[in-house]
């Protein structure tokens, strides 16, 4: 029997997840269906009721996108990994024997794209994470676990960057490395340079650039924008100042591959799927 999955969001019609999971299923010969589900945002329990309906209809799991990742965190009775606890956001739900468990695969998606697909080793490097919204929180734990020399979190609203840095403090005790984790406001970045600069803000959606100084790009730095689909102002800015640039398409496919693995126990080959989406 075909196992049913979905992506829940609002809006959700733009989501590429159905194409990605269909490609994974063809490649690995898994018998699944995967559709877009729009959950209402005008009622407090719209997301929760949507999840309950999917479970009643026999769905095995669902991905969760904007703006429901925190609602999904609250809806789960069990989080599969510490990375989901750090993120306080869930993008992958599994429904099994009446239990709703959840994970966050965004961070592993980002790290896999940077390290495997782009060949950039984060260990020992100076990393700047710009932004402290849902996407930034989602990648904090997995980024820190790569043992960079420095992980600086910077955000327009400084208090949120401070909160993000604070969340990582327990990891310092668990890991035998000396990664420096600090929050800095944009002005404090003047004169600082980094090997990897990640734009985790939503500024690119409005064709805007976060107000970071051009000093942030060390010679040969990698500048990564989580946004995908077009050259963003951040990517143009980084290229002009000597950085190599990458968009977030690889992250999107890699986070989906991790979700597919959680559900099906099979790891799809992501390279042909990334290539297929790029050519489209
Ligand atoms: P949120 O709304 O949760 O957070 C928005 C963040 O962007 C905040 O830190 C906000 O700062 C900052 N911001 C917005 N506009 C500006 C601006 N003009 N200048 C500086 N900072 C700004 O969004 P998400 O975290 O959910 O999403 C962020 C991005 O990540 C989106 O582009 C999304 O598409 C992308 N994404 C990509 C994924 C992928 O798989 N490739 C997965 C998930 C997200 P402040 O706190 O001051 O308001």
PDB file of C-alpha atoms and ligand atoms in Angstrom:
ATOM      1  CA  UNK A   1       0.000   0.000   0.000  1.00  0.00           C
ATOM      2  CA  UNK A   2       1.198   3.516  -0.811  1.00  0.00           C
ATOM      3  CA  UNK A   3       2.409   5.431   2.269  1.00  0.00           C
ATOM      4  CA  UNK A   4       1.162   9.005   2.400  1.00  0.00           C
ATOM      5  CA  UNK A   5       3.275  12.088   3.277  1.00  0.00           C
ATOM      6  CA  UNK A   6       2.744  15.824   2.894  1.00  0.00           C
ATOM      7  CA  UNK A   7       4.247  19.258   3.413  1.00  0.00           C
ATOM      8  CA  UNK A   8       2.153  21.580   5.594  1.00  0.00           C
ATOM      9  CA  UNK A   9       2.525  25.349   5.237  1.00  0.00           C
ATOM     10  CA  UNK A  10       0.809  28.647   4.497  1.00  0.00           C
ATOM     11  CA  UNK A  11       1.467  29.554   1.763  1.00  0.00           C
ATOM     12  CA  UNK A  12       2.542  26.171   0.426  1.00  0.00           C
ATOM     13  CA  UNK A  13       1.889  26.210  -3.316  1.00  0.00           C
ATOM     14  CA  UNK A  14       5.486  27.347  -4.027  1.00  0.00           C
ATOM     15  CA  UNK A  15       7.011  24.367  -2.172  1.00  0.00           C
ATOM     16  CA  UNK A  16       9.360  22.186  -4.210  1.00  0.00           C
ATOM     17  CA  UNK A  17       9.174  19.362  -1.643  1.00  0.00           C
ATOM     18  CA  UNK A  18       6.649  17.234  -3.619  1.00  0.00           C
ATOM     19  CA  UNK A  19       8.983  17.203  -6.675  1.00  0.00           C
ATOM     20  CA  UNK A  20      11.997  16.409  -4.518  1.00  0.00           C
ATOM     21  CA  UNK A  21      10.345  13.541  -2.628  1.00  0.00           C
ATOM     22  CA  UNK A  22       8.851  12.149  -5.853  1.00  0.00           C
ATOM     23  CA  UNK A  23      12.365  12.074  -7.353  1.00  0.00           C
ATOM     24  CA  UNK A  24      13.756  10.363  -4.215  1.00  0.00           C
ATOM     25  CA  UNK A  25      10.926   7.789  -4.296  1.00  0.00           C
ATOM     26  CA  UNK A  26      11.519   6.955  -7.995  1.00  0.00           C
ATOM     27  CA  UNK A  27      15.245   6.623  -7.411  1.00  0.00           C
ATOM     28  CA  UNK A  28      14.929   4.360  -4.339  1.00  0.00           C
ATOM     29  CA  UNK A  29      11.759   2.517  -5.497  1.00  0.00           C
ATOM     30  CA  UNK A  30       9.747   3.558  -2.448  1.00  0.00           C
ATOM     31  CA  UNK A  31       5.967   3.450  -2.787  1.00  0.00           C
ATOM     32  CA  UNK A  32       4.944   6.838  -1.376  1.00  0.00           C
ATOM     33  CA  UNK A  33       2.718   9.775  -2.220  1.00  0.00           C
ATOM     34  CA  UNK A  34       3.590  13.346  -1.186  1.00  0.00           C
ATOM     35  CA  UNK A  35       1.357  16.398  -1.489  1.00  0.00           C
ATOM     36  CA  UNK A  36       1.053  20.026  -0.422  1.00  0.00           C
ATOM     37  CA  UNK A  37      -1.375  20.763   2.433  1.00  0.00           C
ATOM     38  CA  UNK A  38      -2.445  24.328   3.237  1.00  0.00           C
ATOM     39  CA  UNK A  39      -3.172  24.817   6.972  1.00  0.00           C
ATOM     40  CA  UNK A  40      -5.201  27.841   8.088  1.00  0.00           C
ATOM     41  CA  UNK A  41      -3.418  30.689   9.879  1.00  0.00           C
ATOM     42  CA  UNK A  42      -6.541  32.543  11.006  1.00  0.00           C
ATOM     43  CA  UNK A  43      -7.327  30.114  13.841  1.00  0.00           C
ATOM     44  CA  UNK A  44      -5.031  29.291  16.750  1.00  0.00           C
ATOM     45  CA  UNK A  45      -5.344  25.514  16.343  1.00  0.00           C
ATOM     46  CA  UNK A  46      -5.441  25.417  12.516  1.00  0.00           C
ATOM     47  CA  UNK A  47      -2.074  23.670  12.259  1.00  0.00           C
ATOM     48  CA  UNK A  48      -2.812  21.233  15.086  1.00  0.00           C
ATOM     49  CA  UNK A  49      -6.167  20.215  13.579  1.00  0.00           C
ATOM     50  CA  UNK A  50      -4.539  19.751  10.162  1.00  0.00           C
ATOM     51  CA  UNK A  51      -2.001  17.352  11.690  1.00  0.00           C
ATOM     52  CA  UNK A  52      -4.790  15.447  13.503  1.00  0.00           C
ATOM     53  CA  UNK A  53      -6.706  15.135  10.219  1.00  0.00           C
ATOM     54  CA  UNK A  54      -3.666  13.762   8.379  1.00  0.00           C
ATOM     55  CA  UNK A  55      -3.087  11.203  11.143  1.00  0.00           C
ATOM     56  CA  UNK A  56      -6.771  10.154  11.002  1.00  0.00           C
ATOM     57  CA  UNK A  57      -6.394   9.722   7.240  1.00  0.00           C
ATOM     58  CA  UNK A  58      -3.448   7.371   7.741  1.00  0.00           C
ATOM     59  CA  UNK A  59      -0.532   9.641   6.772  1.00  0.00           C
ATOM     60  CA  UNK A  60       2.876   8.433   7.961  1.00  0.00           C
ATOM     61  CA  UNK A  61       4.544  11.813   8.279  1.00  0.00           C
ATOM     62  CA  UNK A  62       4.786  15.406   7.138  1.00  0.00           C
ATOM     63  CA  UNK A  63       7.270  18.167   6.512  1.00  0.00           C
ATOM     64  CA  UNK A  64       6.471  21.530   8.030  1.00  0.00           C
ATOM     65  CA  UNK A  65       7.302  24.895   6.529  1.00  0.00           C
ATOM     66  CA  UNK A  66       6.643  28.587   7.264  1.00  0.00           C
ATOM     67  CA  UNK A  67       5.005  29.636   9.587  1.00  0.00           C
ATOM     68  CA  UNK A  68       4.365  26.407  11.488  1.00  0.00           C
ATOM     69  CA  UNK A  69       7.781  25.080  12.575  1.00  0.00           C
ATOM     70  CA  UNK A  70       7.320  26.261  16.169  1.00  0.00           C
ATOM     71  CA  UNK A  71       3.706  24.993  16.250  1.00  0.00           C
ATOM     72  CA  UNK A  72       5.102  21.642  15.128  1.00  0.00           C
ATOM     73  CA  UNK A  73       7.644  21.751  17.976  1.00  0.00           C
ATOM     74  CA  UNK A  74       4.777  22.221  20.451  1.00  0.00           C
ATOM     75  CA  UNK A  75       2.707  19.479  18.783  1.00  0.00           C
ATOM     76  CA  UNK A  76       5.322  16.734  19.160  1.00  0.00           C
ATOM     77  CA  UNK A  77       5.310  14.420  22.150  1.00  0.00           C
ATOM     78  CA  UNK A  78       8.887  13.347  21.394  1.00  0.00           C
ATOM     79  CA  UNK A  79      11.859  15.034  19.687  1.00  0.00           C
ATOM     80  CA  UNK A  80      14.101  12.628  17.834  1.00  0.00           C
ATOM     81  CA  UNK A  81      17.405  14.491  18.284  1.00  0.00           C
ATOM     82  CA  UNK A  82      19.090  17.216  20.385  1.00  0.00           C
ATOM     83  CA  UNK A  83      19.299  19.341  17.204  1.00  0.00           C
ATOM     84  CA  UNK A  84      15.494  19.637  17.281  1.00  0.00           C
ATOM     85  CA  UNK A  85      15.640  20.838  20.901  1.00  0.00           C
ATOM     86  CA  UNK A  86      18.263  23.486  20.018  1.00  0.00           C
ATOM     87  CA  UNK A  87      16.180  24.651  17.087  1.00  0.00           C
ATOM     88  CA  UNK A  88      12.907  24.816  19.038  1.00  0.00           C
ATOM     89  CA  UNK A  89      11.445  24.210  15.594  1.00  0.00           C
ATOM     90  CA  UNK A  90      10.398  21.033  13.782  1.00  0.00           C
ATOM     91  CA  UNK A  91      10.365  20.505  10.018  1.00  0.00           C
ATOM     92  CA  UNK A  92       9.868  16.726   9.939  1.00  0.00           C
ATOM     93  CA  UNK A  93       6.995  14.960  11.712  1.00  0.00           C
ATOM     94  CA  UNK A  94       6.599  11.179  11.959  1.00  0.00           C
ATOM     95  CA  UNK A  95       3.308   9.562  12.920  1.00  0.00           C
ATOM     96  CA  UNK A  96       3.666   6.104  14.435  1.00  0.00           C
ATOM     97  CA  UNK A  97       1.330   4.151  16.758  1.00  0.00           C
ATOM     98  CA  UNK A  98      -0.533   7.301  17.780  1.00  0.00           C
ATOM     99  CA  UNK A  99       2.691   9.129  18.704  1.00  0.00           C
ATOM    100  CA  UNK A 100       3.888  12.318  16.983  1.00  0.00           C
ATOM    101  CA  UNK A 101       7.652  12.642  16.943  1.00  0.00           C
ATOM    102  CA  UNK A 102       9.667  15.369  15.284  1.00  0.00           C
ATOM    103  CA  UNK A 103      13.091  16.411  14.081  1.00  0.00           C
ATOM    104  CA  UNK A 104      14.723  19.402  12.443  1.00  0.00           C
ATOM    105  CA  UNK A 105      16.735  18.500   9.344  1.00  0.00           C
ATOM    106  CA  UNK A 106      17.502  22.069   8.163  1.00  0.00           C
ATOM    107  CA  UNK A 107      20.863  22.215   9.940  1.00  0.00           C
ATOM    108  CA  UNK A 108      22.122  18.871   8.714  1.00  0.00           C
ATOM    109  CA  UNK A 109      20.905  19.903   5.246  1.00  0.00           C
ATOM    110  CA  UNK A 110      22.998  23.081   5.380  1.00  0.00           C
ATOM    111  CA  UNK A 111      26.090  21.375   6.774  1.00  0.00           C
ATOM    112  CA  UNK A 112      25.897  18.533   4.225  1.00  0.00           C
ATOM    113  CA  UNK A 113      25.541  20.982   1.342  1.00  0.00           C
ATOM    114  CA  UNK A 114      28.492  23.077   2.517  1.00  0.00           C
ATOM    115  CA  UNK A 115      30.808  20.215   3.447  1.00  0.00           C
ATOM    116  CA  UNK A 116      29.902  17.486   0.932  1.00  0.00           C
ATOM    117  CA  UNK A 117      28.520  19.291  -2.115  1.00  0.00           C
ATOM    118  CA  UNK A 118      30.647  22.442  -1.923  1.00  0.00           C
ATOM    119  CA  UNK A 119      33.712  20.739  -0.403  1.00  0.00           C
ATOM    120  CA  UNK A 120      34.158  23.317   2.379  1.00  0.00           C
ATOM    121  CA  UNK A 121      35.393  21.941   5.727  1.00  0.00           C
ATOM    122  CA  UNK A 122      33.871  24.036   8.551  1.00  0.00           C
ATOM    123  CA  UNK A 123      36.173  22.630  11.245  1.00  0.00           C
ATOM    124  CA  UNK A 124      38.629  25.252  12.519  1.00  0.00           C
ATOM    125  CA  UNK A 125      37.145  28.021  10.366  1.00  0.00           C
ATOM    126  CA  UNK A 126      35.781  31.453  11.272  1.00  0.00           C
ATOM    127  CA  UNK A 127      32.036  31.403  10.622  1.00  0.00           C
ATOM    128  CA  UNK A 128      29.544  34.277  10.594  1.00  0.00           C
ATOM    129  CA  UNK A 129      25.844  33.426  10.798  1.00  0.00           C
ATOM    130  CA  UNK A 130      23.741  36.463   9.858  1.00  0.00           C
ATOM    131  CA  UNK A 131      20.156  36.282  11.142  1.00  0.00           C
ATOM    132  CA  UNK A 132      18.454  34.882  14.229  1.00  0.00           C
ATOM    133  CA  UNK A 133      15.051  33.817  12.957  1.00  0.00           C
ATOM    134  CA  UNK A 134      13.642  30.313  12.561  1.00  0.00           C
ATOM    135  CA  UNK A 135      16.124  29.242   9.891  1.00  0.00           C
ATOM    136  CA  UNK A 136      19.138  30.437  11.899  1.00  0.00           C
ATOM    137  CA  UNK A 137      17.979  28.648  15.067  1.00  0.00           C
ATOM    138  CA  UNK A 138      17.444  25.517  12.958  1.00  0.00           C
ATOM    139  CA  UNK A 139      21.090  25.386  11.894  1.00  0.00           C
ATOM    140  CA  UNK A 140      22.781  26.517  15.141  1.00  0.00           C
ATOM    141  CA  UNK A 141      23.355  23.081  16.704  1.00  0.00           C
ATOM    142  CA  UNK A 142      24.644  21.254  13.587  1.00  0.00           C
ATOM    143  CA  UNK A 143      26.918  24.208  12.681  1.00  0.00           C
ATOM    144  CA  UNK A 144      28.401  24.327  16.195  1.00  0.00           C
ATOM    145  CA  UNK A 145      28.937  20.552  16.091  1.00  0.00           C
ATOM    146  CA  UNK A 146      31.363  21.014  13.177  1.00  0.00           C
ATOM    147  CA  UNK A 147      33.810  22.639  15.649  1.00  0.00           C
ATOM    148  CA  UNK A 148      34.494  25.919  13.829  1.00  0.00           C
ATOM    149  CA  UNK A 149      37.194  28.089  15.428  1.00  0.00           C
ATOM    150  CA  UNK A 150      34.658  30.873  15.810  1.00  0.00           C
ATOM    151  CA  UNK A 151      30.887  31.065  15.386  1.00  0.00           C
ATOM    152  CA  UNK A 152      29.646  34.645  15.433  1.00  0.00           C
ATOM    153  CA  UNK A 153      25.892  35.215  15.340  1.00  0.00           C
ATOM    154  CA  UNK A 154      24.793  38.643  14.169  1.00  0.00           C
ATOM    155  CA  UNK A 155      21.290  39.980  13.754  1.00  0.00           C
ATOM    156  CA  UNK A 156      19.521  43.281  13.092  1.00  0.00           C
ATOM    157  CA  UNK A 157      17.675  42.804  16.411  1.00  0.00           C
ATOM    158  CA  UNK A 158      20.667  42.136  18.659  1.00  0.00           C
ATOM    159  CA  UNK A 159      18.723  40.530  21.547  1.00  0.00           C
ATOM    160  CA  UNK A 160      17.810  37.594  19.292  1.00  0.00           C
ATOM    161  CA  UNK A 161      21.461  37.007  18.371  1.00  0.00           C
ATOM    162  CA  UNK A 162      22.301  36.990  22.083  1.00  0.00           C
ATOM    163  CA  UNK A 163      19.551  34.459  22.742  1.00  0.00           C
ATOM    164  CA  UNK A 164      20.891  32.229  19.950  1.00  0.00           C
ATOM    165  CA  UNK A 165      24.437  32.346  21.344  1.00  0.00           C
ATOM    166  CA  UNK A 166      23.108  31.520  24.825  1.00  0.00           C
ATOM    167  CA  UNK A 167      21.269  28.437  23.557  1.00  0.00           C
ATOM    168  CA  UNK A 168      24.588  26.978  22.393  1.00  0.00           C
ATOM    169  CA  UNK A 169      26.307  27.320  25.770  1.00  0.00           C
ATOM    170  CA  UNK A 170      25.511  23.745  26.973  1.00  0.00           C
ATOM    171  CA  UNK A 171      27.187  22.320  23.847  1.00  0.00           C
ATOM    172  CA  UNK A 172      30.494  23.898  24.879  1.00  0.00           C
ATOM    173  CA  UNK A 173      30.457  21.721  27.999  1.00  0.00           C
ATOM    174  CA  UNK A 174      29.643  18.567  26.011  1.00  0.00           C
ATOM    175  CA  UNK A 175      32.240  18.970  23.287  1.00  0.00           C
ATOM    176  CA  UNK A 176      35.989  18.815  23.701  1.00  0.00           C
ATOM    177  CA  UNK A 177      36.740  21.764  21.436  1.00  0.00           C
ATOM    178  CA  UNK A 178      37.327  25.452  22.000  1.00  0.00           C
ATOM    179  CA  UNK A 179      34.893  26.997  19.538  1.00  0.00           C
ATOM    180  CA  UNK A 180      34.258  30.634  20.412  1.00  0.00           C
ATOM    181  CA  UNK A 181      30.548  31.484  20.189  1.00  0.00           C
ATOM    182  CA  UNK A 182      29.630  35.172  20.356  1.00  0.00           C
ATOM    183  CA  UNK A 183      26.747  37.463  19.471  1.00  0.00           C
ATOM    184  CA  UNK A 184      27.680  40.708  17.703  1.00  0.00           C
ATOM    185  CA  UNK A 185      25.627  43.536  16.285  1.00  0.00           C
ATOM    186  CA  UNK A 186      26.215  44.499  12.641  1.00  0.00           C
ATOM    187  CA  UNK A 187      28.399  47.537  13.558  1.00  0.00           C
ATOM    188  CA  UNK A 188      30.730  45.352  15.657  1.00  0.00           C
ATOM    189  CA  UNK A 189      31.561  43.324  12.532  1.00  0.00           C
ATOM    190  CA  UNK A 190      33.528  46.259  11.109  1.00  0.00           C
ATOM    191  CA  UNK A 191      37.095  45.078  10.483  1.00  0.00           C
ATOM    192  CA  UNK A 192      36.248  41.412  11.243  1.00  0.00           C
ATOM    193  CA  UNK A 193      36.634  38.778   8.513  1.00  0.00           C
ATOM    194  CA  UNK A 194      35.296  35.222   8.149  1.00  0.00           C
ATOM    195  CA  UNK A 195      35.977  32.138   6.020  1.00  0.00           C
ATOM    196  CA  UNK A 196      32.272  31.328   5.806  1.00  0.00           C
ATOM    197  CA  UNK A 197      29.434  33.870   5.867  1.00  0.00           C
ATOM    198  CA  UNK A 198      25.893  32.463   5.945  1.00  0.00           C
ATOM    199  CA  UNK A 199      22.934  34.704   5.213  1.00  0.00           C
ATOM    200  CA  UNK A 200      20.072  33.193   7.237  1.00  0.00           C
ATOM    201  CA  UNK A 201      17.965  36.365   7.096  1.00  0.00           C
ATOM    202  CA  UNK A 202      14.870  36.753   4.969  1.00  0.00           C
ATOM    203  CA  UNK A 203      16.239  40.041   3.520  1.00  0.00           C
ATOM    204  CA  UNK A 204      16.726  38.450   0.093  1.00  0.00           C
ATOM    205  CA  UNK A 205      12.965  37.838  -0.174  1.00  0.00           C
ATOM    206  CA  UNK A 206      12.585  41.644  -0.412  1.00  0.00           C
ATOM    207  CA  UNK A 207      15.714  42.141  -2.527  1.00  0.00           C
ATOM    208  CA  UNK A 208      17.439  43.756   0.446  1.00  0.00           C
ATOM    209  CA  UNK A 209      20.899  43.337   1.905  1.00  0.00           C
ATOM    210  CA  UNK A 210      21.563  42.977   5.657  1.00  0.00           C
ATOM    211  CA  UNK A 211      23.644  45.960   6.772  1.00  0.00           C
ATOM    212  CA  UNK A 212      26.878  44.012   7.280  1.00  0.00           C
ATOM    213  CA  UNK A 213      30.247  45.594   6.385  1.00  0.00           C
ATOM    214  CA  UNK A 214      32.211  44.403   3.330  1.00  0.00           C
ATOM    215  CA  UNK A 215      35.151  43.474   5.581  1.00  0.00           C
ATOM    216  CA  UNK A 216      33.371  40.241   6.587  1.00  0.00           C
ATOM    217  CA  UNK A 217      34.626  38.293   3.561  1.00  0.00           C
ATOM    218  CA  UNK A 218      38.141  36.933   4.138  1.00  0.00           C
ATOM    219  CA  UNK A 219      40.102  36.264   0.927  1.00  0.00           C
ATOM    220  CA  UNK A 220      38.563  33.176  -0.738  1.00  0.00           C
ATOM    221  CA  UNK A 221      35.609  33.125   1.678  1.00  0.00           C
ATOM    222  CA  UNK A 222      32.451  31.167   0.936  1.00  0.00           C
ATOM    223  CA  UNK A 223      29.256  33.248   1.076  1.00  0.00           C
ATOM    224  CA  UNK A 224      26.128  31.120   1.432  1.00  0.00           C
ATOM    225  CA  UNK A 225      22.592  32.495   1.048  1.00  0.00           C
ATOM    226  CA  UNK A 226      19.867  30.168   2.347  1.00  0.00           C
ATOM    227  CA  UNK A 227      17.515  31.672  -0.202  1.00  0.00           C
ATOM    228  CA  UNK A 228      17.448  29.942  -3.586  1.00  0.00           C
ATOM    229  CA  UNK A 229      16.101  30.473  -7.078  1.00  0.00           C
ATOM    230  CA  UNK A 230      17.931  33.661  -8.045  1.00  0.00           C
ATOM    231  CA  UNK A 231      21.062  35.738  -7.493  1.00  0.00           C
ATOM    232  CA  UNK A 232      20.327  37.767  -4.343  1.00  0.00           C
ATOM    233  CA  UNK A 233      21.726  41.179  -3.271  1.00  0.00           C
ATOM    234  CA  UNK A 234      23.795  39.300  -0.645  1.00  0.00           C
ATOM    235  CA  UNK A 235      25.300  37.049  -3.321  1.00  0.00           C
ATOM    236  CA  UNK A 236      26.114  40.048  -5.560  1.00  0.00           C
ATOM    237  CA  UNK A 237      27.645  41.933  -2.594  1.00  0.00           C
ATOM    238  CA  UNK A 238      29.766  38.906  -1.626  1.00  0.00           C
ATOM    239  CA  UNK A 239      30.925  38.265  -5.199  1.00  0.00           C
ATOM    240  CA  UNK A 240      31.937  41.922  -5.590  1.00  0.00           C
ATOM    241  CA  UNK A 241      34.109  41.559  -2.486  1.00  0.00           C
ATOM    242  CA  UNK A 242      35.924  38.469  -3.673  1.00  0.00           C
ATOM    243  CA  UNK A 243      33.872  35.654  -2.120  1.00  0.00           C
ATOM    244  CA  UNK A 244      32.695  32.447  -3.785  1.00  0.00           C
ATOM    245  CA  UNK A 245      28.909  32.267  -3.577  1.00  0.00           C
ATOM    246  CA  UNK A 246      26.288  29.560  -3.174  1.00  0.00           C
ATOM    247  CA  UNK A 247      22.513  29.605  -2.817  1.00  0.00           C
ATOM    248  CA  UNK A 248      20.306  27.424  -0.597  1.00  0.00           C
ATOM    249  CA  UNK A 249      19.028  24.957  -3.189  1.00  0.00           C
ATOM    250  CA  UNK A 250      21.448  22.262  -2.068  1.00  0.00           C
ATOM    251  CA  UNK A 251      20.353  22.796   1.551  1.00  0.00           C
ATOM    252  CA  UNK A 252      16.720  22.374   0.512  1.00  0.00           C
ATOM    253  CA  UNK A 253      17.415  19.041  -1.184  1.00  0.00           C
ATOM    254  CA  UNK A 254      19.714  17.794   1.596  1.00  0.00           C
ATOM    255  CA  UNK A 255      17.194  18.591   4.369  1.00  0.00           C
ATOM    256  CA  UNK A 256      14.586  16.692   2.340  1.00  0.00           C
ATOM    257  CA  UNK A 257      16.965  13.735   1.944  1.00  0.00           C
ATOM    258  CA  UNK A 258      17.439  13.583   5.720  1.00  0.00           C
ATOM    259  CA  UNK A 259      13.642  13.650   6.226  1.00  0.00           C
ATOM    260  CA  UNK A 260      13.286  10.874   3.611  1.00  0.00           C
ATOM    261  CA  UNK A 261      15.896   8.840   5.482  1.00  0.00           C
ATOM    262  CA  UNK A 262      14.052   9.324   8.803  1.00  0.00           C
ATOM    263  CA  UNK A 263      10.803   8.090   7.242  1.00  0.00           C
ATOM    264  CA  UNK A 264      12.027   5.371   4.858  1.00  0.00           C
ATOM    265  CA  UNK A 265      15.435   4.295   6.228  1.00  0.00           C
ATOM    266  CA  UNK A 266      16.997   4.812   2.763  1.00  0.00           C
ATOM    267  CA  UNK A 267      19.386   7.592   1.773  1.00  0.00           C
ATOM    268  CA  UNK A 268      18.692   8.962  -1.712  1.00  0.00           C
ATOM    269  CA  UNK A 269      21.426  10.280  -3.983  1.00  0.00           C
ATOM    270  CA  UNK A 270      20.898  14.039  -3.889  1.00  0.00           C
ATOM    271  CA  UNK A 271      23.245  15.125  -6.717  1.00  0.00           C
ATOM    272  CA  UNK A 272      20.908  14.256  -9.633  1.00  0.00           C
ATOM    273  CA  UNK A 273      17.958  15.874  -7.857  1.00  0.00           C
ATOM    274  CA  UNK A 274      19.886  19.122  -7.248  1.00  0.00           C
ATOM    275  CA  UNK A 275      20.980  19.078 -10.912  1.00  0.00           C
ATOM    276  CA  UNK A 276      17.407  18.461 -12.079  1.00  0.00           C
ATOM    277  CA  UNK A 277      16.057  21.397 -10.014  1.00  0.00           C
ATOM    278  CA  UNK A 278      18.863  23.698 -11.200  1.00  0.00           C
ATOM    279  CA  UNK A 279      18.178  22.927 -14.844  1.00  0.00           C
ATOM    280  CA  UNK A 280      14.454  23.553 -14.317  1.00  0.00           C
TER     281      UNK A 280
HETATM  282  P1  LIG B   1      12.209  34.513   9.993  1.00  0.00           P
HETATM  283  O1  LIG B   1      11.083  35.411   9.620  1.00  0.00           O
HETATM  284  O2  LIG B   1      12.044  33.565  11.119  1.00  0.00           O
HETATM  285  O3  LIG B   1      13.490  35.430  10.376  1.00  0.00           O
HETATM  286  C1  LIG B   1      13.865  36.503   9.562  1.00  0.00           C
HETATM  287  C2  LIG B   1      15.286  36.934   9.905  1.00  0.00           C
HETATM  288  O4  LIG B   1      15.721  37.827   8.881  1.00  0.00           O
HETATM  289  C3  LIG B   1      15.406  37.698  11.222  1.00  0.00           C
HETATM  290  O5  LIG B   1      16.671  37.418  11.769  1.00  0.00           O
HETATM  291  C4  LIG B   1      15.312  39.166  10.751  1.00  0.00           C
HETATM  292  O6  LIG B   1      15.934  40.074  11.620  1.00  0.00           O
HETATM  293  C5  LIG B   1      16.104  39.074   9.469  1.00  0.00           C
HETATM  294  N1  LIG B   1      15.835  40.132   8.475  1.00  0.00           N
HETATM  295  C6  LIG B   1      14.738  40.266   7.699  1.00  0.00           C
HETATM  296  N2  LIG B   1      14.876  41.326   6.857  1.00  0.00           N
HETATM  297  C7  LIG B   1      16.102  41.855   7.129  1.00  0.00           C
HETATM  298  C8  LIG B   1      16.833  42.945   6.593  1.00  0.00           C
HETATM  299  N3  LIG B   1      16.358  43.709   5.614  1.00  0.00           N
HETATM  300  N4  LIG B   1      18.065  43.192   7.087  1.00  0.00           N
HETATM  301  C9  LIG B   1      18.582  42.420   8.072  1.00  0.00           C
HETATM  302  N5  LIG B   1      17.934  41.383   8.618  1.00  0.00           N
HETATM  303  C10 LIG B   1      16.705  41.091   8.157  1.00  0.00           C
HETATM  304  O7  LIG B   1      12.616  33.780   8.627  1.00  0.00           O
HETATM  305  P2  LIG B   1      13.334  32.350   8.508  1.00  0.00           P
HETATM  306  O8  LIG B   1      14.439  32.326   9.477  1.00  0.00           O
HETATM  307  O9  LIG B   1      12.324  31.278   8.566  1.00  0.00           O
HETATM  308  O10 LIG B   1      13.883  32.365   6.986  1.00  0.00           O
HETATM  309  C11 LIG B   1      15.066  33.057   6.626  1.00  0.00           C
HETATM  310  C12 LIG B   1      15.485  32.682   5.210  1.00  0.00           C
HETATM  311  O11 LIG B   1      15.940  31.345   5.141  1.00  0.00           O
HETATM  312  C13 LIG B   1      14.354  32.805   4.165  1.00  0.00           C
HETATM  313  O12 LIG B   1      14.906  33.438   3.018  1.00  0.00           O
HETATM  314  C14 LIG B   1      14.000  31.356   3.857  1.00  0.00           C
HETATM  315  O13 LIG B   1      13.528  31.211   2.530  1.00  0.00           O
HETATM  316  C15 LIG B   1      15.362  30.692   4.013  1.00  0.00           C
HETATM  317  N6  LIG B   1      15.280  29.238   4.313  1.00  0.00           N
HETATM  318  C16 LIG B   1      15.851  28.370   3.423  1.00  0.00           C
HETATM  319  C17 LIG B   1      15.825  27.014   3.646  1.00  0.00           C
HETATM  320  C18 LIG B   1      16.470  26.091   2.656  1.00  0.00           C
HETATM  321  O14 LIG B   1      16.264  24.867   2.760  1.00  0.00           O
HETATM  322  N7  LIG B   1      17.252  26.587   1.729  1.00  0.00           N
HETATM  323  C19 LIG B   1      15.187  26.430   4.846  1.00  0.00           C
HETATM  324  C20 LIG B   1      14.618  27.436   5.734  1.00  0.00           C
HETATM  325  C21 LIG B   1      14.663  28.780   5.462  1.00  0.00           C
HETATM  326  P3  LIG B   1      15.123  40.701  12.877  1.00  0.00           P
HETATM  327  O15 LIG B   1      15.180  39.670  13.951  1.00  0.00           O
HETATM  328  O16 LIG B   1      15.856  41.944  13.203  1.00  0.00           O
HETATM  329  O17 LIG B   1      13.714  40.968  12.396  1.00  0.00           O
END
